[in-house]
N, CA, C and O atoms as a DFTB+ gen file, in Angstrom:
584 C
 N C O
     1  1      32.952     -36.980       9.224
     2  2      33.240     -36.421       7.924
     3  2      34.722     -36.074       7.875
     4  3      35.236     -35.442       8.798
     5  1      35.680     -36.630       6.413
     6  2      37.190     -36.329       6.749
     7  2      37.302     -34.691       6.162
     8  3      36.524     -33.913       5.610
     9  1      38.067     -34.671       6.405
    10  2      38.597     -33.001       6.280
    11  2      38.503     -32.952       5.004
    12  3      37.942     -31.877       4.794
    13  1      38.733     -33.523       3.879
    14  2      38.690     -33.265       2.611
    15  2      37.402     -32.955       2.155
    16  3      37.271     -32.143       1.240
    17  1      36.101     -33.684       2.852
    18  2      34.633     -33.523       2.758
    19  2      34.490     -32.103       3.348
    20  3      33.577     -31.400       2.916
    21  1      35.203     -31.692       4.166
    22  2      34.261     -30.129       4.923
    23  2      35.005     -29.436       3.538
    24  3      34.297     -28.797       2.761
    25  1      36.553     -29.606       3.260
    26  2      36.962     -28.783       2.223
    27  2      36.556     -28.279       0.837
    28  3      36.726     -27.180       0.309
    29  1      35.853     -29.622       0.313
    30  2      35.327     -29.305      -0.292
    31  2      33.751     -28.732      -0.391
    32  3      33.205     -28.223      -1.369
    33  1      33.306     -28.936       0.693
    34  2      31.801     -28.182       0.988
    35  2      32.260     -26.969       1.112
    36  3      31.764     -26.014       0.515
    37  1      33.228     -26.889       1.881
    38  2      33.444     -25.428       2.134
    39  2      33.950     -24.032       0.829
    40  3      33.969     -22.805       0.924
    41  1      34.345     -25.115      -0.458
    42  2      34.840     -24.318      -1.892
    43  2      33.297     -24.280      -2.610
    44  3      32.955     -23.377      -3.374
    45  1      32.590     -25.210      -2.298
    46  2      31.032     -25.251      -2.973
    47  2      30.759     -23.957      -2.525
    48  3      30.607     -22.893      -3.125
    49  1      30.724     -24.313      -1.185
    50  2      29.631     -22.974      -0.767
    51  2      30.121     -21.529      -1.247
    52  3      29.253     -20.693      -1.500
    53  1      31.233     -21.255      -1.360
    54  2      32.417     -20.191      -1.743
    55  2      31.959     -20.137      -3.583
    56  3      31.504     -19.176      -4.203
    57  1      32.201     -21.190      -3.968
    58  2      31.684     -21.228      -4.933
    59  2      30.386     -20.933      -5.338
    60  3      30.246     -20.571      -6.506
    61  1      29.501     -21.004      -4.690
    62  2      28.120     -20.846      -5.388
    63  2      28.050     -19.668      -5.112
    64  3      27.118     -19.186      -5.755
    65  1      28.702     -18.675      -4.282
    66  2      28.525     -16.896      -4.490
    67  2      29.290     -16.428      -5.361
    68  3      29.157     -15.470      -6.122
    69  1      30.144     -17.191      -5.206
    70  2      31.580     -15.898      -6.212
    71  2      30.771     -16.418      -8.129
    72  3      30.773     -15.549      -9.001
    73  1      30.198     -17.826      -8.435
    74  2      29.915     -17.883      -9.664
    75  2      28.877     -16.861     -10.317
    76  3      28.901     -16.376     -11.448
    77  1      27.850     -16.651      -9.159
    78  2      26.676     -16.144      -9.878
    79  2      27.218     -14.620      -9.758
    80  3      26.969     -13.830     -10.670
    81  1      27.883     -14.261      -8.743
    82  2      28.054     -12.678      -9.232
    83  2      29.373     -12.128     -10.412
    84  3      29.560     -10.998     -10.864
    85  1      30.276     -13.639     -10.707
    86  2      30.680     -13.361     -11.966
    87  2      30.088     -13.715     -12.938
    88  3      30.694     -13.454     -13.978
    89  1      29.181     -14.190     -13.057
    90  2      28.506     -14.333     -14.197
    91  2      27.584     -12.943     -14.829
    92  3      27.395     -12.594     -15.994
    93  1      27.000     -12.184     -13.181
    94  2      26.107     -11.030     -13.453
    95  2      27.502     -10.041     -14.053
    96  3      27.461      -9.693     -15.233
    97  1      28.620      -9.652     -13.250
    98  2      29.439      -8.818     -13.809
    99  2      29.871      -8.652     -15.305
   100  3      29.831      -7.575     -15.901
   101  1      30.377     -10.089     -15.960
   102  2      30.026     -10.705     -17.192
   103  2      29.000      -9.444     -18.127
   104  3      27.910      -9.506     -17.557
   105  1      28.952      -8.986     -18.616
   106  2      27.843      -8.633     -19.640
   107  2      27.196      -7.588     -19.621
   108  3      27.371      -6.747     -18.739
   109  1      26.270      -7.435     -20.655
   110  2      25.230      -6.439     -19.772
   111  2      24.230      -6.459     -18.966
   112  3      23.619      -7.528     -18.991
   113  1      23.634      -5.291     -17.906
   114  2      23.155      -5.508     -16.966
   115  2      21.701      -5.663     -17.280
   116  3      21.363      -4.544     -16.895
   117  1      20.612      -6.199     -17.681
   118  2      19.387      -6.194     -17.945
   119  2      18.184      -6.931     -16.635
   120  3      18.747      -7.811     -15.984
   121  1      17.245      -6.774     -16.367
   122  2      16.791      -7.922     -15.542
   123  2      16.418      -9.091     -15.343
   124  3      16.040      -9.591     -14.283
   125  1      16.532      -9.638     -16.534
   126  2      16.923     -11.299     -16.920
   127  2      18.074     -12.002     -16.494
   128  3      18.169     -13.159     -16.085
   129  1      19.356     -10.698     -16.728
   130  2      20.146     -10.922     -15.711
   131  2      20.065     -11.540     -14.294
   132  3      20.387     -12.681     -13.960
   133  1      19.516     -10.442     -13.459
   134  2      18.981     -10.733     -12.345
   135  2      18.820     -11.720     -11.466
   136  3      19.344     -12.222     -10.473
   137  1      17.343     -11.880     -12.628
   138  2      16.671     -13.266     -12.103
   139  2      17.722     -14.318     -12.430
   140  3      17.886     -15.040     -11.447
   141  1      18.369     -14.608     -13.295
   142  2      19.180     -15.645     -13.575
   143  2      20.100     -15.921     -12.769
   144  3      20.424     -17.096     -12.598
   145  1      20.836     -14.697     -11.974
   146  2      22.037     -14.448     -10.807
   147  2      21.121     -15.206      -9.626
   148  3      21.396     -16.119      -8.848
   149  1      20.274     -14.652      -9.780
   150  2      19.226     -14.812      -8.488
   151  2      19.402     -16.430      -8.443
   152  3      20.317     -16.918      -7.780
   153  1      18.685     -17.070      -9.019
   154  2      18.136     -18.550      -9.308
   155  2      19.617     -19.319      -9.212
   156  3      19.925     -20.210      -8.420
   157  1      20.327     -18.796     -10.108
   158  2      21.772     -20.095     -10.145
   159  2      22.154     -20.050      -8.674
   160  3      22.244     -21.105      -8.046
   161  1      22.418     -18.697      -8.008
   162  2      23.088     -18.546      -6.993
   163  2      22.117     -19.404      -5.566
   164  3      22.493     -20.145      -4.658
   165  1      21.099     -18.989      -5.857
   166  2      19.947     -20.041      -4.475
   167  2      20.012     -21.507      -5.117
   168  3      19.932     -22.493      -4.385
   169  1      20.143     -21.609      -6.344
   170  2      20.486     -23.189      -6.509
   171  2      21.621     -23.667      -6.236
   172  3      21.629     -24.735      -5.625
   173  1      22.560     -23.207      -6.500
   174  2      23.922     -23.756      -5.923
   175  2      24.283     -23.442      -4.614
   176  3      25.013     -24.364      -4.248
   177  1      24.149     -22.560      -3.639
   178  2      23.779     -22.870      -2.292
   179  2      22.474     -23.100      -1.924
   180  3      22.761     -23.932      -2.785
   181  1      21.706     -23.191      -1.668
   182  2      20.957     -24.327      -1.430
   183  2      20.781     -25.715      -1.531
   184  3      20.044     -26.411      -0.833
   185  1      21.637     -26.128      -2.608
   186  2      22.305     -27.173      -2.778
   187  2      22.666     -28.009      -2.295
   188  3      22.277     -29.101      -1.881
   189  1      24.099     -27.028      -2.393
   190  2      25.370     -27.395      -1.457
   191  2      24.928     -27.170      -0.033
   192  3      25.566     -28.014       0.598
   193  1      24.352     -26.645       0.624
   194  2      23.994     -26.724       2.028
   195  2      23.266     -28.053       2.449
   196  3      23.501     -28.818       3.384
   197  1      22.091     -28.092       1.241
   198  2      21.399     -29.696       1.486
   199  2      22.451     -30.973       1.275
   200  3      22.308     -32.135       1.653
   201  1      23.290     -30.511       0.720
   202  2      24.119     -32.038       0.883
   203  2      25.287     -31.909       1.529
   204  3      26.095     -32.821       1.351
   205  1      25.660     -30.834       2.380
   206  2      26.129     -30.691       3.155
   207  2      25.685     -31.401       4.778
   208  3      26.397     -32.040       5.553
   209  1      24.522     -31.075       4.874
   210  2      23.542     -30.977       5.721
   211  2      23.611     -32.568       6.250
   212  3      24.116     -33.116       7.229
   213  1      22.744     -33.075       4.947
   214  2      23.079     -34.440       4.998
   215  2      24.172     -35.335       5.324
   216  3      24.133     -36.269       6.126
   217  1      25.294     -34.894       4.514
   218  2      26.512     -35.470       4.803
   219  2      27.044     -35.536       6.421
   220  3      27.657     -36.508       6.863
   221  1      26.693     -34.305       7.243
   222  2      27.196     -34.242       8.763
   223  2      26.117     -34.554       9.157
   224  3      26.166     -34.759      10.370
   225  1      24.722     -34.760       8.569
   226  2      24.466     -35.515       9.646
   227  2      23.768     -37.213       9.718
   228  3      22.810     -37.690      10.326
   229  1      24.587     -37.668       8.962
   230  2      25.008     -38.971       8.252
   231  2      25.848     -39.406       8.946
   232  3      26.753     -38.636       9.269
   233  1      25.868     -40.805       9.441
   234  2      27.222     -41.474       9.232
   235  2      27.368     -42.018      11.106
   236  3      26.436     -42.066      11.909
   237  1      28.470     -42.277      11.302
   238  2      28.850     -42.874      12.691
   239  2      28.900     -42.183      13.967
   240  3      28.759     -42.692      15.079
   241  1      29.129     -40.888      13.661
   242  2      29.673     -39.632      14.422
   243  2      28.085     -39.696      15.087
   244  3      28.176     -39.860      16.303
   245  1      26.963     -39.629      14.722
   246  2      25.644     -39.544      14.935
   247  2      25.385     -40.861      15.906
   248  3      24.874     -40.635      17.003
   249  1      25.650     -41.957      15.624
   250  2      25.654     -43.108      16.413
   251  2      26.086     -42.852      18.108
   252  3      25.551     -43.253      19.142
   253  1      26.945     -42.246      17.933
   254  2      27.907     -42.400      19.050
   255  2      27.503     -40.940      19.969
   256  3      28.008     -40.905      21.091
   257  1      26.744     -39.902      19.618
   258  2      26.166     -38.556      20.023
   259  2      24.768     -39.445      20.449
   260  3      24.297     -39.096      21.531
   261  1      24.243     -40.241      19.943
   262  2      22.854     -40.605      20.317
   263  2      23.052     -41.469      21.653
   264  3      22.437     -41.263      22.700
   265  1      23.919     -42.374      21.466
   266  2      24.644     -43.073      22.766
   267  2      24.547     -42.243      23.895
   268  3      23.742     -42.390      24.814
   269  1      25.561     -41.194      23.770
   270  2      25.860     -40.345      24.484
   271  2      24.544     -39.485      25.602
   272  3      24.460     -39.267      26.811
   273  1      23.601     -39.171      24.277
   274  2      22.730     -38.489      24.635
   275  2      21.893     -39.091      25.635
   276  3      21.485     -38.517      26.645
   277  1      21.569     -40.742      25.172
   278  2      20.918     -41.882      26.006
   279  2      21.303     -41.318      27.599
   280  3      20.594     -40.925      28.525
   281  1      22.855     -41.491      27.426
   282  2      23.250     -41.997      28.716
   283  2      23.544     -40.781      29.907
   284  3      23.758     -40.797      31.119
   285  1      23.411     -39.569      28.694
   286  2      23.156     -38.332      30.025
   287  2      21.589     -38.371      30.635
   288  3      21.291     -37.949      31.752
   289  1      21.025     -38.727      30.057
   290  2      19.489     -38.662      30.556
   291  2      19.096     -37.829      29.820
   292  3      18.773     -36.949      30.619
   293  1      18.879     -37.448      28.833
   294  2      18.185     -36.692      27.766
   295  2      17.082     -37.501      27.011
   296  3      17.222     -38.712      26.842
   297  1      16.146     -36.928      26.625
   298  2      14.650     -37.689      26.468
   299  2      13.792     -37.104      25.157
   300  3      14.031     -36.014      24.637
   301  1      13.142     -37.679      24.884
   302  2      12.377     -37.022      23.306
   303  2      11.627     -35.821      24.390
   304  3      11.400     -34.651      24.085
   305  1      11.323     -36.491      25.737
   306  2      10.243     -35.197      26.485
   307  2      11.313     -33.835      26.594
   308  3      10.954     -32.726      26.198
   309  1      12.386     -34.035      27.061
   310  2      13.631     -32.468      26.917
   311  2      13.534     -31.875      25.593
   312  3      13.524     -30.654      25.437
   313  1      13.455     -32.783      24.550
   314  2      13.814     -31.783      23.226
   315  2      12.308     -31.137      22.800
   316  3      12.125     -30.023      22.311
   317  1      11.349     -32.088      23.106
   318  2      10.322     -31.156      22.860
   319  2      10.036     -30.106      23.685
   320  3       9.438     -29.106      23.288
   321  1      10.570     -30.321      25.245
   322  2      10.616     -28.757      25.733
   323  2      10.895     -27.866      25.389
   324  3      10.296     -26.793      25.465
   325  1      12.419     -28.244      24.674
   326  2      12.889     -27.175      24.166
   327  2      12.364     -26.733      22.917
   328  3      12.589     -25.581      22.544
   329  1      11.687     -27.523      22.228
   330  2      11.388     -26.934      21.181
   331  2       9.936     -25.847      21.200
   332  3       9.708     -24.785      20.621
   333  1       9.174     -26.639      22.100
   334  2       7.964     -25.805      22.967
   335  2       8.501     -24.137      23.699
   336  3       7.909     -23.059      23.767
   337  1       9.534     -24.471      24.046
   338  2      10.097     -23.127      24.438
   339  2      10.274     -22.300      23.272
   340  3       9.612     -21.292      23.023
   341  1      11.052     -22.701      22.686
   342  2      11.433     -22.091      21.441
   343  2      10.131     -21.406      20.083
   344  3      10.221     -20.495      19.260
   345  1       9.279     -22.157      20.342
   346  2       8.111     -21.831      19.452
   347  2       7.069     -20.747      20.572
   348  3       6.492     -19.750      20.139
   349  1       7.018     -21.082      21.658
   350  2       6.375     -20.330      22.443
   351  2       7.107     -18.506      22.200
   352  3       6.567     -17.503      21.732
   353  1       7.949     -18.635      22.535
   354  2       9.117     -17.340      21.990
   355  2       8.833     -16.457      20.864
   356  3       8.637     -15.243      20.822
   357  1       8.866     -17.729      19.586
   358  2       8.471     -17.001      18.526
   359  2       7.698     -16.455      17.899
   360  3       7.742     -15.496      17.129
   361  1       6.656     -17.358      18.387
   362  2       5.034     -17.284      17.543
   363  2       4.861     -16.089      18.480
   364  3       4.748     -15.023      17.874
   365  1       4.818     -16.017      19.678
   366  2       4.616     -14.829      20.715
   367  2       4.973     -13.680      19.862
   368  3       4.063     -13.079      19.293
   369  1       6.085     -13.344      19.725
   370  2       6.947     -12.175      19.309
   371  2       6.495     -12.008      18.333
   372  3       5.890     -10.940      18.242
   373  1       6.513     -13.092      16.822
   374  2       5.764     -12.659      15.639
   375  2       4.424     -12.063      15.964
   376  3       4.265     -10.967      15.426
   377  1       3.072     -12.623      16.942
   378  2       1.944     -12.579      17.174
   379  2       2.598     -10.654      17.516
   380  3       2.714      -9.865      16.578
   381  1       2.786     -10.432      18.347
   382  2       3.313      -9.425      19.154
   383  2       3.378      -7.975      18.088
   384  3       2.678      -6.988      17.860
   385  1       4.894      -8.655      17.555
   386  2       4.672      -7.659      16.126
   387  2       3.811      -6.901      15.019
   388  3       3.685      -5.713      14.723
   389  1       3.182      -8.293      14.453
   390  2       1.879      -7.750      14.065
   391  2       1.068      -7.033      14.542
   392  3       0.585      -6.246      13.727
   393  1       0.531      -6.928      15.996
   394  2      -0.104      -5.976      16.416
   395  2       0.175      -4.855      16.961
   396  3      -0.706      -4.144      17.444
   397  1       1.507      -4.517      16.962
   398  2       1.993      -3.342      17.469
   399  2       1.925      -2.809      15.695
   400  3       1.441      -1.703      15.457
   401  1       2.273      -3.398      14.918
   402  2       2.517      -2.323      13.644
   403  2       1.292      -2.462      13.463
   404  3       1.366      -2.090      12.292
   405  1       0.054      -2.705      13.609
   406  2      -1.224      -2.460      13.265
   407  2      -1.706      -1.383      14.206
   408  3      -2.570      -0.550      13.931
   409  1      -1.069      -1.490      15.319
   410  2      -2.276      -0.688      16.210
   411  2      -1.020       0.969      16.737
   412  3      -1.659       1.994      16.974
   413  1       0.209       1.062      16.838
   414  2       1.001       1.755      16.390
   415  2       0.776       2.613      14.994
   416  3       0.855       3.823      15.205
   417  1       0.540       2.297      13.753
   418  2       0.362       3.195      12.655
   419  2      -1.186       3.489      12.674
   420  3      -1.611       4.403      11.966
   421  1      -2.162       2.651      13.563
   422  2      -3.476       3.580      13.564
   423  2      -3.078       4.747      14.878
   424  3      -3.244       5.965      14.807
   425  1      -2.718       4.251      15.636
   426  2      -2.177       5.684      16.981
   427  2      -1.232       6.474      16.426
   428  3      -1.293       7.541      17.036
   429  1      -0.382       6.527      15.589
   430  2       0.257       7.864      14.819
   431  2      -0.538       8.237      14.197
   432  3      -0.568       9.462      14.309
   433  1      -1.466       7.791      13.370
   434  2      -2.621       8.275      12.329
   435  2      -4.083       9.455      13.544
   436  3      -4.710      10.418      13.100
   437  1      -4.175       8.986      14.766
   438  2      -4.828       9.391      15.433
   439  2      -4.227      11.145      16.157
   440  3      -4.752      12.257      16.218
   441  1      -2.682      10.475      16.658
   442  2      -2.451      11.640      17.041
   443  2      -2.302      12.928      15.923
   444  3      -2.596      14.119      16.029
   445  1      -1.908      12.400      15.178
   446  2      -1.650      13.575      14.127
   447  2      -3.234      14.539      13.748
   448  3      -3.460      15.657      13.286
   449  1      -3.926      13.601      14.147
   450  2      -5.266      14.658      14.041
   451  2      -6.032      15.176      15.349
   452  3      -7.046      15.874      15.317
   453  1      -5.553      14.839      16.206
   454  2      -5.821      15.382      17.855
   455  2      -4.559      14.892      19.046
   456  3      -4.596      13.734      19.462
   457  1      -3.693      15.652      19.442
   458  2      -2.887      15.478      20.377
   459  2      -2.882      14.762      21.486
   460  3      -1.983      14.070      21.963
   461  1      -4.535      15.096      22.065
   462  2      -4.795      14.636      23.372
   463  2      -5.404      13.089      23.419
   464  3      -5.987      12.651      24.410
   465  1      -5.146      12.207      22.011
   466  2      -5.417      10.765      22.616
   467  2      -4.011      10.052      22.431
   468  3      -3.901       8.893      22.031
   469  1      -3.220      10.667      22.680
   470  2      -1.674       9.866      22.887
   471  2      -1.417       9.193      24.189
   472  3      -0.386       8.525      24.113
   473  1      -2.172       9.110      25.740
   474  2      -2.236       8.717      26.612
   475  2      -3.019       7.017      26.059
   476  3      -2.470       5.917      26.008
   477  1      -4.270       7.353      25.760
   478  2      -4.936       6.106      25.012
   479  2      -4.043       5.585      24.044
   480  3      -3.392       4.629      24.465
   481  1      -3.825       5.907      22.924
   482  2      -3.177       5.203      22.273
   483  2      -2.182       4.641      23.046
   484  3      -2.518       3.486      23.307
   485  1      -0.829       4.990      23.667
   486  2      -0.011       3.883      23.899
   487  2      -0.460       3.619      24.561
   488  3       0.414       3.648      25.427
   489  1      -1.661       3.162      25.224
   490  2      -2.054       1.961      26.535
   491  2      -2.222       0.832      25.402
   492  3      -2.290      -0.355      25.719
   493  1      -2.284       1.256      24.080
   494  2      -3.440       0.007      23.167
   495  2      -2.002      -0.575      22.260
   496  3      -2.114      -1.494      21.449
   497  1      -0.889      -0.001      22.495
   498  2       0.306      -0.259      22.301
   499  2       1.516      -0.856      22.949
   500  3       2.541      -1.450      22.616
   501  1       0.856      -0.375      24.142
   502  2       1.608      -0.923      25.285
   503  2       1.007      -2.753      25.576
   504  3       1.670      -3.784      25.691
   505  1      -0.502      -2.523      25.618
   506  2      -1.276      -3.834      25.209
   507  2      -1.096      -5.038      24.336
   508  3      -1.350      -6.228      24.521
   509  1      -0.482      -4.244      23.132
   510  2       0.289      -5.299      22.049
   511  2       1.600      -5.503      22.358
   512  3       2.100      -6.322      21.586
   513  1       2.510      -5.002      23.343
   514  2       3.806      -5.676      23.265
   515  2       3.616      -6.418      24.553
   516  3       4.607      -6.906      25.097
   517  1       2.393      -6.548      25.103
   518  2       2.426      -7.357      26.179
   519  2       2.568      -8.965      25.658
   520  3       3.123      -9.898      26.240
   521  1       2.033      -8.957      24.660
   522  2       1.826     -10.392      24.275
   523  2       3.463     -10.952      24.432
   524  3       3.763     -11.898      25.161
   525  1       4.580     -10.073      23.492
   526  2       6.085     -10.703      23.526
   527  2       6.199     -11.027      24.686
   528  3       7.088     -11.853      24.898
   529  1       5.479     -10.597      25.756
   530  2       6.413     -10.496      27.104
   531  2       6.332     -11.862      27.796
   532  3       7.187     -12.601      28.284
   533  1       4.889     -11.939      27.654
   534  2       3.734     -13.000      28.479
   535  2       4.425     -14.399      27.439
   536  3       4.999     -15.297      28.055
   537  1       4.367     -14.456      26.541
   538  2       5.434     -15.832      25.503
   539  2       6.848     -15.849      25.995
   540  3       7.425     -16.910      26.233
   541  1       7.424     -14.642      26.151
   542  2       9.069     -15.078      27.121
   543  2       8.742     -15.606      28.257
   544  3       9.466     -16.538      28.608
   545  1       7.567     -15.211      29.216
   546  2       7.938     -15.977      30.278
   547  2       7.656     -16.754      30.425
   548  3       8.324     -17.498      31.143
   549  1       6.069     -17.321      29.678
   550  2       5.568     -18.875      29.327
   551  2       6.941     -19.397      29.020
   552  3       7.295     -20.191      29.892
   553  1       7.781     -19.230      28.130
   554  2       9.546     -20.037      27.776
   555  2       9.871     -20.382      28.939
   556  3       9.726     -21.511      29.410
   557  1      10.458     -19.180      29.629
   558  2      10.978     -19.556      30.990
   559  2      10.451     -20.814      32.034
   560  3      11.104     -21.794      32.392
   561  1       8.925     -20.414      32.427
   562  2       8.680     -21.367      32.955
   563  2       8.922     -22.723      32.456
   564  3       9.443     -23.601      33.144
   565  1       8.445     -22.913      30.968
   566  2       8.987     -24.251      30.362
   567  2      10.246     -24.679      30.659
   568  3      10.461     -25.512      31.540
   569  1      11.396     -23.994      29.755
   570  2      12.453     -23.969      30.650
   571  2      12.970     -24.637      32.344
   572  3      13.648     -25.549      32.818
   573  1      12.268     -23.678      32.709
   574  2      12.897     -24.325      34.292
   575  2      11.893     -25.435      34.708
   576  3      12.431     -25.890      35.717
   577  1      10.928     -26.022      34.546
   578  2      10.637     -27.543      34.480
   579  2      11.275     -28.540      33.666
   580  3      10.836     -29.689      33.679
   581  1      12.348     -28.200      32.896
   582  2      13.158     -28.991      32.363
   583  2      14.419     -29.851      33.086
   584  3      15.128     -30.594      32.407
């Protein structure tokens, strides 16, 4: 991509914030407003990012990275490791989350009406952040068979 292509992606993208919040400043403030700031502004970056997107990763520069990639020994089986790593990580942590704020706001709800099950409760808290833990190291191991 020549420099004039990033330049001008790079005034789009500049552009699609600075328009929609002069347009909201513009006038009066109502919530039609809003939504309208809202919408132009995710349409014009979002946009411009998708054909940004495209544009780098279009073209010859890609040819010659795939070459490359061939000839280090890199494999569709590496990237799906990594991507297996990477999802193992997340879904873990999201999974993780959810049950700590479920089982966390029933154990504040508990202690506040008897003191003495705060030992129980964080075991059943401590239980839900086990899950993040046990998905990082499933990663790892993936990881280092790579």
């Amino acid at each position: 991509m020549s420099l004039a292509t990033k330049i001008i992606f790079i005034a789009a993208l500049v552009l699609s914030i600075v328009i929609p919040f002069g347009y909201y400043l513009i006038g009066e403030k109502n919530k039609k407003r809003y939504k309208r700031t809202i919408g132009v502004n995710a349409f014009f970056f979002f946009g411009a990012f998708a054909i940004a997107s495209i544009m780098m990763l279009a073209g010859p520069a890609n040819v010659q990275a795939a070459e490359a990639a061939a000839s280090s020994g890199a494999t569709i089986a590496t990237g799906m490791g990594y991507l297996a790593a990477a999802l193992v990580t997340g879904l873990s942590c999201i999974g993780g989350g959810i049950a700590v704020a479920s089982a966390a706001s029933a154990a504040l709800g508990a202690i506040s009406e008897d003191s003495s099950v705060l030992g129980k409760s964080l075991i059943f808290v401590g239980l839900a952040e086990g899950v993040c833990l046990y998905g990082l190291i499933i990663s790892f191991m993936i990881l280092g068979n790579l």
